[in-house]
Amino acid sequence: MRVPKAAPFSRLLRNALLTFLLVGTAALFSYGLYSWQREERDAQDNLLTLSRFLASASQAFFDELGNGLAPLGELLDQPALREDPESLRTYLLTFQNRHPQVRAVVVFAPDGEMLLNTAVPPGKPLPDFRRDPPYIKQLLQDMASPLPYTVGPPEMGKAIKVWRFSVRHVVRGRDGKPKLLVQAAIPLEKEGTFLHQLPVPSGSYIGLLRPNGYQQARFPLADAHATYGKILPGPTARMISENPAITEGYFPASSAWVTGDTQRIGAFSRLTDMDLYAYVSAPASTIVDRWWRHNAPILISFLVFFGLFVVIAYRVTRRERMHSNELLEQAQRDALTGLPNRGCLNSILEANIAASSAGTTPFSILFIDLDRFKGINDTLGHAVGDALLIKVAKRIQPLLRREDELGRFGGDEFLLVLPGSDEPDAILTTRRVLDAFSIPFEINGRALRITPSIGIALYPKHGDDIETLLKHADTAMYESKRLGRNAYTVYADQMGLRVRERLEMEHELRDALQNEAFQLVYQPIVSMRSGELVAVEALVRWVMPDGRLRSPIEFIQVAEDSGLIIPLGQWVLRTACSQMTRWIASGLDLRVAVNLSTQQFQDPYLKEHVMTTLNETGLEAARLELEVTESAAMLNPEDSIKILGELSALGIRIAIDDFGTGYSSLGYLKRIPADTIKIDKTFVDGLGHPQDATIVRAVIALARALEKETVAEGIETEAQFDVIQAMGCDTAQGYWISRPIDAAAMTHLLSKGTRLVAASKTFPKGVATWIHVHGKAAE
């Protein structure tokens, strides 16, 4: 049948479709070219940052090992070295055990005679390298070197039978003549290399290069014999040869000397105090992968929009209308997500209750609430919040069975109905949902991280009507929040009591805020070099009517869930700044560190609150340090960089707290205007484990490369202090230094001076003796 009015509209729609296709394709090509250039720059910058980090970490490794040979040499400088060398083997083995990268420790006399070697069993004859002209020549050159230690080129070890390089230290007499030489051999093959302990991005190669083109170390390593002991004509060596003053740079593709792959990109950086260059390379395909990963959604969206336009063009030409059915469907659907709305969910629940009652088949419901969604809405706007809700719905739906029903209950709450599911089935589905939230949500170019708290209720075990089931699922959801969020909980009867207790605590918190029934305690932060107190961290305590101090771990979660954390955080900031103003007026040179909660950090008026507090208390901005957890900063990295930059521009110091427990990348970390990185207590507690010790050493090296200070949290033993100090950490705090004490006790302490630590004059050889703080401590 001919419809005269439809044909002109269809032609207009087709013309619009063609225009959209042409304009969209041109715009997409332009954007693709721009984004490619951006990814190329970012990849080069990341590689240069990694090479700086590798250079800093390598310098720290050589310094720690080379300077550590000095006290060993002093212990060996005794007559027994000539009379009974084996009696001193224990000293060498102890040193070797403290440095797991060392395969062997050797002692030489000034004439090159080997006196002791841990790689040669006691009683076995020692090799005489004086008969090896190249070896003895290098040995005597190192013995004449005025440097604290020397690092030799890679050689095939004559005793340990693997490729290694040596670190040597000479003990001299008062006349300056050598008395003995101590050598540590570092293996370079497979897992034995010290580079193996450093984080290596997937597909990357890292290493150290001498200016003459010889490889000093490399990881991963396929064939040591093809790599060490020969000049490899690579681009880095050519650049250094052409410009000896160069300290860092990039090298282009076609670098077959790095690996068999002829298409790679890389960067290099010179070590601070050594004539060695750290390099990092990655496949050139990395740029392609990054570009596709960041732009695939745009390409897919373009195709989706184009396909949608085609579908619309087809549908508008159809004459059949189902207006009444569409209106009915809209009444049962959420306008934003398209999911069943609350009214429709009630109908679904009624149907499941009826079916289960007739067939005695159970079913489960999952009450899903998005953690800290309000902060995203308030900070980024409702448009971003709405887009996030849509993405959440789309991510959950593919995880479900055909008969499962996901609906939007209201706000940031979703309800999932699982027909025929018992408790194990419900838990299995819940875990799939939690796993799906581990991937960030891409919203308008932002990577947003959000987690769910989930409560599970079962029919008929936890209720035989809609109201009871929903109430118990909601109660279980709040129990998940109480346990730390990003979790699930199955309802139990005792949870009702905890909900009432939570409501009572919230009421008591409101009264406490009105009556200012809180107190600040202060924990000293000391310099690990001078022993001086350089800062204090302000920590809040709730003063109970009986005078007992209540720890934040007991009430902070309720304060966050109820929104009371914002006024409480403002009180803490104002009180800490006022007290610091009084200490500064008394002539003390300190700063105060104040923690920001996740909600405070997401408060759009944070900057105004901080400026008002500084103006009212008269405290200089440089005397205030704001601590933000790594996880809070990474919830929305781009906005975090912006707000931290604004606070830093005011002169306020920024610290990243609990570093290493979150998921920040080097790309974001180097852009965050932080002055301080705080090493989390969990890593300090684990210093006895090689992995944790390597992480701490890497964090300190990373901070040094990024020109940031480090604070070790949770120092509780002298051994922890000694190890952290030897690694080069700047400052420390913990119960072994001082528990948090109230303002009066801190004032009394400061009146006696700010040096809390008496440290030896040498580093890292020194041993610190702590002067314990006496005063009213707050647990």
mmCIF file of N, CA and C in Angstrom, residues 2 181 274 330 354 400 574 623 630 669 746 764 769:
data_model
loop_
_atom_site.group_PDB
_atom_site.id
_atom_site.type_symbol
_atom_site.label_atom_id
_atom_site.label_comp_id
_atom_site.label_asym_id
_atom_site.label_seq_id
_atom_site.Cartn_x
_atom_site.Cartn_y
_atom_site.Cartn_z
ATOM 1 N N ARG A 2 0.546 2.189 -0.804
ATOM 2 C CA ARG A 2 1.348 3.406 -0.899
ATOM 3 C C ARG A 2 0.945 4.375 0.199
ATOM 4 N N LEU A 181 91.245 -7.113 50.485
ATOM 5 C CA LEU A 181 90.128 -6.771 49.594
ATOM 6 C C LEU A 181 89.014 -7.787 49.810
ATOM 7 N N MET A 274 77.276 6.339 39.371
ATOM 8 C CA MET A 274 78.049 5.308 38.682
ATOM 9 C C MET A 274 77.923 5.502 37.174
ATOM 10 N N GLN A 330 6.524 0.760 29.720
ATOM 11 C CA GLN A 330 7.216 1.871 30.374
ATOM 12 C C GLN A 330 6.817 2.003 31.836
ATOM 13 N N ALA A 354 4.214 -17.129 45.163
ATOM 14 C CA ALA A 354 3.102 -18.017 44.815
ATOM 15 C C ALA A 354 3.612 -19.334 44.238
ATOM 16 N N LEU A 400 23.683 -13.483 34.542
ATOM 17 C CA LEU A 400 22.482 -14.119 35.076
ATOM 18 C C LEU A 400 21.949 -15.206 34.146
ATOM 19 N N ARG A 574 40.077 21.486 62.150
ATOM 20 C CA ARG A 574 40.122 22.772 62.858
ATOM 21 C C ARG A 574 40.878 22.656 64.181
ATOM 22 N N ARG A 623 52.482 24.242 57.050
ATOM 23 C CA ARG A 623 52.516 23.472 58.290
ATOM 24 C C ARG A 623 51.472 22.354 58.316
ATOM 25 N N GLU A 630 45.660 5.655 49.239
ATOM 26 C CA GLU A 630 45.857 5.341 47.821
ATOM 27 C C GLU A 630 44.547 4.911 47.172
ATOM 28 N N LEU A 669 50.662 7.956 39.432
ATOM 29 C CA LEU A 669 51.450 8.314 40.599
ATOM 30 C C LEU A 669 52.397 9.470 40.305
ATOM 31 N N MET A 746 52.170 15.920 74.779
ATOM 32 C CA MET A 746 53.044 16.285 73.676
ATOM 33 C C MET A 746 53.746 17.611 73.950
ATOM 34 N N PRO A 764 74.843 3.337 56.210
ATOM 35 C CA PRO A 764 73.777 2.687 56.969
ATOM 36 C C PRO A 764 74.291 1.775 58.073
ATOM 37 N N THR A 769 69.486 4.210 68.889
ATOM 38 C CA THR A 769 69.026 3.954 70.254
ATOM 39 C C THR A 769 67.893 4.906 70.550
#
